[in-house]
């Protein structure tokens, strides 16, 4: 059974800092690893998806890496802004016939202080 | 192009009542997934449906919970005889196909269910 852990649970940084969010998963036989953003009272927004054969993906100030062998992924946010404040969720995409099944971590709540 | 729509956004029920949660997938998407987020917990997969078919309900509690995705209309998650432990946020997601290496799921805003 896949388990996803995110560290830290909460993080507070001053505006402009670069930061790293960590995600670990127990079963390395995944289709992909996805990062989502969740704002209070709202749904999830997909940020980045890394296929199992890839090492990293970039979108603007965001960079996500994947190391399947060690069961780890990181989300790097450059030059953080107050608008980045949200909860960031990591999700491991299932394997085989269950490729659609996402297993989520509990998230990292990020606060960027102006 | 509207995203995934869920209604109601908030639902209050007393113990023993029924809760019906609705989800309309994105246009062109025929695959629907329901997830539950209990307080202080991560989202947990409940069920995967295609039109008129339940593909995988391995995450659904065995009793009181059911889901459907009819040929016409939204997907419905139904909870009978609700208990306080059912209080959670219920999210619906949709996708154009049923998974794979490069497919993400598009999530709705969720329904917050509170059982008194």
Short mmCIF file of C-alpha atoms in Angstrom, two decimals:
data_model
loop_
_atom_site.label_atom_id
_atom_site.label_comp_id
_atom_site.label_asym_id
_atom_site.label_seq_id
_atom_site.Cartn_x
_atom_site.Cartn_y
_atom_site.Cartn_z
CA UNK A 1 0.00 0.00 0.00
CA UNK A 2 1.40 3.34 -1.09
CA UNK A 3 2.06 5.93 1.61
CA UNK A 4 3.05 9.54 0.94
CA UNK A 5 4.68 11.77 3.54
CA UNK A 6 5.31 15.49 3.28
CA UNK A 7 7.78 17.44 5.37
CA UNK A 8 7.49 20.00 6.83
CA UNK A 9 3.80 20.20 7.70
CA UNK A 10 4.01 23.99 7.79
CA UNK A 11 6.53 26.55 6.68
CA UNK A 12 6.73 30.31 7.06
CA UNK A 13 9.24 32.33 5.04
CA UNK A 14 9.83 36.00 4.24
CA UNK A 15 9.01 37.20 0.75
CA UNK A 16 11.76 36.68 -1.78
CA UNK A 17 13.24 33.54 -0.25
CA UNK A 18 13.81 30.36 -2.19
CA UNK A 19 12.33 27.27 -0.56
CA UNK A 20 12.07 23.51 -0.89
CA UNK A 21 9.15 21.27 -0.04
CA UNK A 22 9.77 17.57 0.44
CA UNK A 23 7.71 14.52 -0.43
CA UNK A 24 8.52 10.84 0.09
CA UNK A 25 6.64 7.75 -1.04
CA UNK A 26 7.00 4.10 -0.11
CA UNK A 27 6.25 2.30 -3.40
CA UNK A 28 8.55 3.40 -6.22
CA UNK A 29 6.49 1.65 -8.94
CA UNK A 30 4.49 4.77 -9.77
CA UNK A 31 3.22 6.16 -13.08
CA UNK A 32 3.88 9.73 -12.11
CA UNK A 33 4.30 12.17 -9.25
CA UNK A 34 2.16 15.27 -9.13
CA UNK A 35 2.22 18.48 -7.15
CA UNK A 36 -0.98 20.39 -6.46
CA UNK A 37 -1.83 23.63 -4.77
CA UNK A 38 -4.86 23.94 -2.49
CA UNK A 39 -6.21 27.31 -1.41
CA UNK A 40 -8.58 27.54 1.59
CA UNK A 41 -12.12 26.59 0.68
CA UNK A 42 -11.16 25.84 -2.90
CA UNK A 43 -10.25 22.85 -4.99
CA UNK A 44 -6.86 21.61 -6.08
CA UNK A 45 -4.86 23.16 -8.87
CA UNK A 46 -2.34 21.00 -10.69
CA UNK A 47 1.13 22.58 -10.67
CA UNK A 48 3.51 20.00 -12.09
CA UNK A 49 3.39 16.38 -13.20
CA UNK A 50 6.57 14.31 -13.48
CA UNK A 51 6.27 11.08 -15.41
CA UNK A 52 8.03 8.07 -13.89
CA UNK A 53 10.68 8.17 -16.64
CA UNK A 54 11.48 11.85 -16.02
CA UNK A 55 13.73 13.47 -13.44
CA UNK A 56 12.24 16.94 -13.23
CA UNK A 57 9.71 19.42 -14.55
CA UNK A 58 9.74 23.21 -14.51
CA UNK A 59 7.01 25.82 -14.74
CA UNK A 60 7.93 29.43 -14.15
CA UNK A 61 9.34 29.78 -10.65
CA UNK A 62 8.52 26.17 -9.80
CA UNK A 63 10.78 23.19 -10.28
CA UNK A 64 9.91 19.66 -9.22
CA UNK A 65 12.32 16.75 -9.14
CA UNK A 66 11.75 13.02 -8.86
CA UNK A 67 14.07 10.29 -7.60
CA UNK A 68 12.14 7.06 -7.88
CA UNK A 69 14.89 4.86 -6.50
CA UNK A 70 14.93 6.73 -3.21
CA UNK A 71 11.19 7.43 -3.19
CA UNK A 72 11.57 11.19 -3.02
CA UNK A 73 10.35 14.30 -4.77
CA UNK A 74 11.03 17.94 -4.06
CA UNK A 75 9.24 21.11 -5.09
CA UNK A 76 11.48 24.14 -5.37
CA UNK A 77 9.90 27.60 -5.34
CA UNK A 78 12.15 30.47 -6.35
CA UNK A 79 11.74 34.04 -5.16
CA UNK A 80 8.64 33.34 -3.11
CA UNK A 81 5.73 35.80 -3.13
CA UNK A 82 2.79 36.32 -0.75
CA UNK A 83 0.52 34.91 -3.47
CA UNK A 84 2.33 31.59 -3.12
CA UNK A 85 0.76 31.14 0.32
CA UNK A 86 -1.31 27.96 0.14
CA UNK A 87 -1.15 24.28 1.01
CA UNK A 88 0.98 22.23 -1.37
CA UNK A 89 0.05 18.60 -1.91
CA UNK A 90 2.15 15.82 -3.34
CA UNK A 91 0.38 12.87 -4.98
CA UNK A 92 1.77 9.59 -6.28
CA UNK A 93 0.02 8.25 -9.36
CA UNK A 94 -0.81 4.58 -9.05
CA UNK A 95 0.64 1.63 -10.88
CA UNK A 96 -0.69 -0.88 -13.37
CA UNK A 97 -4.45 -1.08 -13.61
CA UNK A 98 -4.74 1.47 -10.83
CA UNK A 99 -2.83 4.21 -12.61
CA UNK A 100 -5.69 6.63 -12.05
CA UNK A 101 -5.58 6.30 -8.29
CA UNK A 102 -3.74 9.20 -6.67
CA UNK A 103 -2.29 8.78 -3.17
CA UNK A 104 -1.89 12.13 -1.44
CA UNK A 105 0.30 13.37 1.35
CA UNK A 106 -1.18 15.58 4.06
CA UNK A 107 0.40 18.66 2.55
CA UNK A 108 2.74 21.47 3.50
CA UNK A 109 1.06 24.72 4.50
CA UNK A 110 3.19 27.58 3.20
CA UNK A 111 2.97 31.14 4.43
CA UNK A 112 5.00 33.82 2.66
CA UNK A 113 5.32 36.93 4.79
CA UNK A 114 5.45 40.30 2.96
CA UNK B 1 -14.69 26.20 -20.76
CA UNK B 2 -16.04 25.63 -17.27
CA UNK B 3 -14.03 23.52 -14.89
CA UNK B 4 -15.29 20.73 -12.69
CA UNK B 5 -18.41 21.85 -10.88
CA UNK B 6 -19.65 20.56 -7.57
CA UNK B 7 -22.77 21.38 -5.63
CA UNK B 8 -23.65 22.15 -3.05
CA UNK B 9 -20.46 23.78 -1.80
CA UNK B 10 -21.57 23.38 1.80
CA UNK B 11 -24.04 20.87 3.17
CA UNK B 12 -25.29 20.49 6.73
CA UNK B 13 -27.10 17.32 7.74
CA UNK B 14 -28.29 15.86 11.02
CA UNK B 15 -27.32 12.35 11.99
CA UNK B 16 -29.44 9.80 10.17
CA UNK B 17 -30.26 12.00 7.18
CA UNK B 18 -29.10 11.45 3.62
CA UNK B 19 -26.49 13.53 1.80
CA UNK B 20 -26.36 13.81 -1.99
CA UNK B 21 -23.30 15.39 -3.54
CA UNK B 22 -23.20 16.28 -7.23
CA UNK B 23 -20.32 16.62 -9.66
CA UNK B 24 -20.30 17.77 -13.27
CA UNK B 25 -17.00 16.93 -14.98
CA UNK B 26 -15.16 19.20 -17.37
CA UNK B 27 -16.53 19.27 -20.88
CA UNK B 28 -15.21 16.33 -22.85
CA UNK B 29 -14.22 14.34 -19.76
CA UNK B 30 -15.90 10.99 -19.24
CA UNK B 31 -13.88 9.78 -16.25
CA UNK B 32 -14.85 10.88 -12.75
CA UNK B 33 -13.14 10.28 -9.41
CA UNK B 34 -14.30 11.03 -5.88
CA UNK B 35 -11.90 11.73 -3.00
CA UNK B 36 -12.56 12.44 0.66
CA UNK B 37 -10.49 14.71 2.88
CA UNK B 38 -11.07 14.17 6.56
CA UNK B 39 -9.90 16.90 8.99
CA UNK B 40 -6.11 16.91 9.30
CA UNK B 41 -5.82 14.09 6.76
CA UNK B 42 -4.78 13.82 3.13
CA UNK B 43 -7.21 13.23 0.32
CA UNK B 44 -8.23 9.58 0.04
CA UNK B 45 -9.46 7.93 -3.15
CA UNK B 46 -13.02 6.64 -2.92
CA UNK B 47 -14.34 5.65 -6.33
CA UNK B 48 -13.71 5.87 -10.07
CA UNK B 49 -16.60 5.97 -12.52
CA UNK B 50 -17.22 6.20 -16.22
CA UNK B 51 -20.61 6.85 -17.75
CA UNK B 52 -23.02 4.21 -16.37
CA UNK B 53 -20.15 2.15 -14.92
CA UNK B 54 -18.35 1.91 -11.60
CA UNK B 55 -14.77 1.00 -12.47
CA UNK B 56 -13.19 0.91 -9.02
CA UNK B 57 -14.91 1.46 -5.68
CA UNK B 58 -12.14 0.04 -3.55
CA UNK B 59 -11.93 3.20 -1.43
CA UNK B 60 -15.62 3.42 -0.63
CA UNK B 61 -16.87 2.42 2.81
CA UNK B 62 -18.83 -0.83 2.45
CA UNK B 63 -22.02 0.51 3.92
CA UNK B 64 -24.10 3.66 3.45
CA UNK B 65 -22.01 5.05 0.57
CA UNK B 66 -22.86 4.73 -3.12
CA UNK B 67 -21.93 6.51 -6.32
CA UNK B 68 -23.29 6.73 -9.82
CA UNK B 69 -22.54 8.48 -13.08
CA UNK B 70 -25.63 8.21 -15.28
CA UNK B 71 -25.72 8.56 -19.02
CA UNK B 72 -27.23 11.99 -18.62
CA UNK B 73 -26.54 14.40 -15.78
CA UNK B 74 -23.93 14.74 -13.07
CA UNK B 75 -22.19 12.12 -11.01
CA UNK B 76 -23.79 11.62 -7.60
CA UNK B 77 -22.14 10.54 -4.36
CA UNK B 78 -24.81 9.44 -1.93
CA UNK B 79 -24.34 8.93 1.79
CA UNK B 80 -27.23 7.36 3.65
CA UNK B 81 -27.85 7.71 7.39
CA UNK B 82 -24.94 10.09 7.89
CA UNK B 83 -22.88 9.99 11.07
CA UNK B 84 -20.58 12.64 12.54
CA UNK B 85 -17.54 10.80 11.20
CA UNK B 86 -18.75 11.53 7.65
CA UNK B 87 -18.01 15.23 8.17
CA UNK B 88 -15.33 16.00 5.61
CA UNK B 89 -14.59 17.71 2.33
CA UNK B 90 -15.57 15.62 -0.68
CA UNK B 91 -13.75 16.40 -3.90
CA UNK B 92 -14.62 15.32 -7.38
CA UNK B 93 -12.08 15.17 -10.18
CA UNK B 94 -12.31 14.39 -13.87
CA UNK B 95 -9.98 13.44 -16.69
CA UNK B 96 -10.26 12.83 -20.43
CA UNK B 97 -8.94 9.26 -20.15
CA UNK B 98 -8.52 6.83 -17.29
CA UNK B 99 -4.99 7.51 -16.14
CA UNK B 100 -1.54 6.94 -17.53
CA UNK B 101 1.90 8.42 -17.29
CA UNK B 102 1.10 11.96 -18.27
CA UNK B 103 -2.50 12.50 -17.32
CA UNK B 104 -3.50 14.72 -14.48
CA UNK B 105 -6.90 15.04 -12.87
CA UNK B 106 -8.85 18.26 -12.69
CA UNK B 107 -10.46 18.92 -9.34
CA UNK B 108 -13.64 20.69 -8.39
CA UNK B 109 -13.96 23.10 -5.43
CA UNK B 110 -15.32 20.38 -3.15
CA UNK B 111 -18.39 19.94 -0.99
CA UNK B 112 -17.93 20.53 2.72
CA UNK B 113 -20.26 18.21 4.59
CA UNK B 114 -21.00 18.89 8.24
CA UNK B 115 -23.00 16.36 10.21
CA UNK B 116 -24.57 17.67 13.39
#
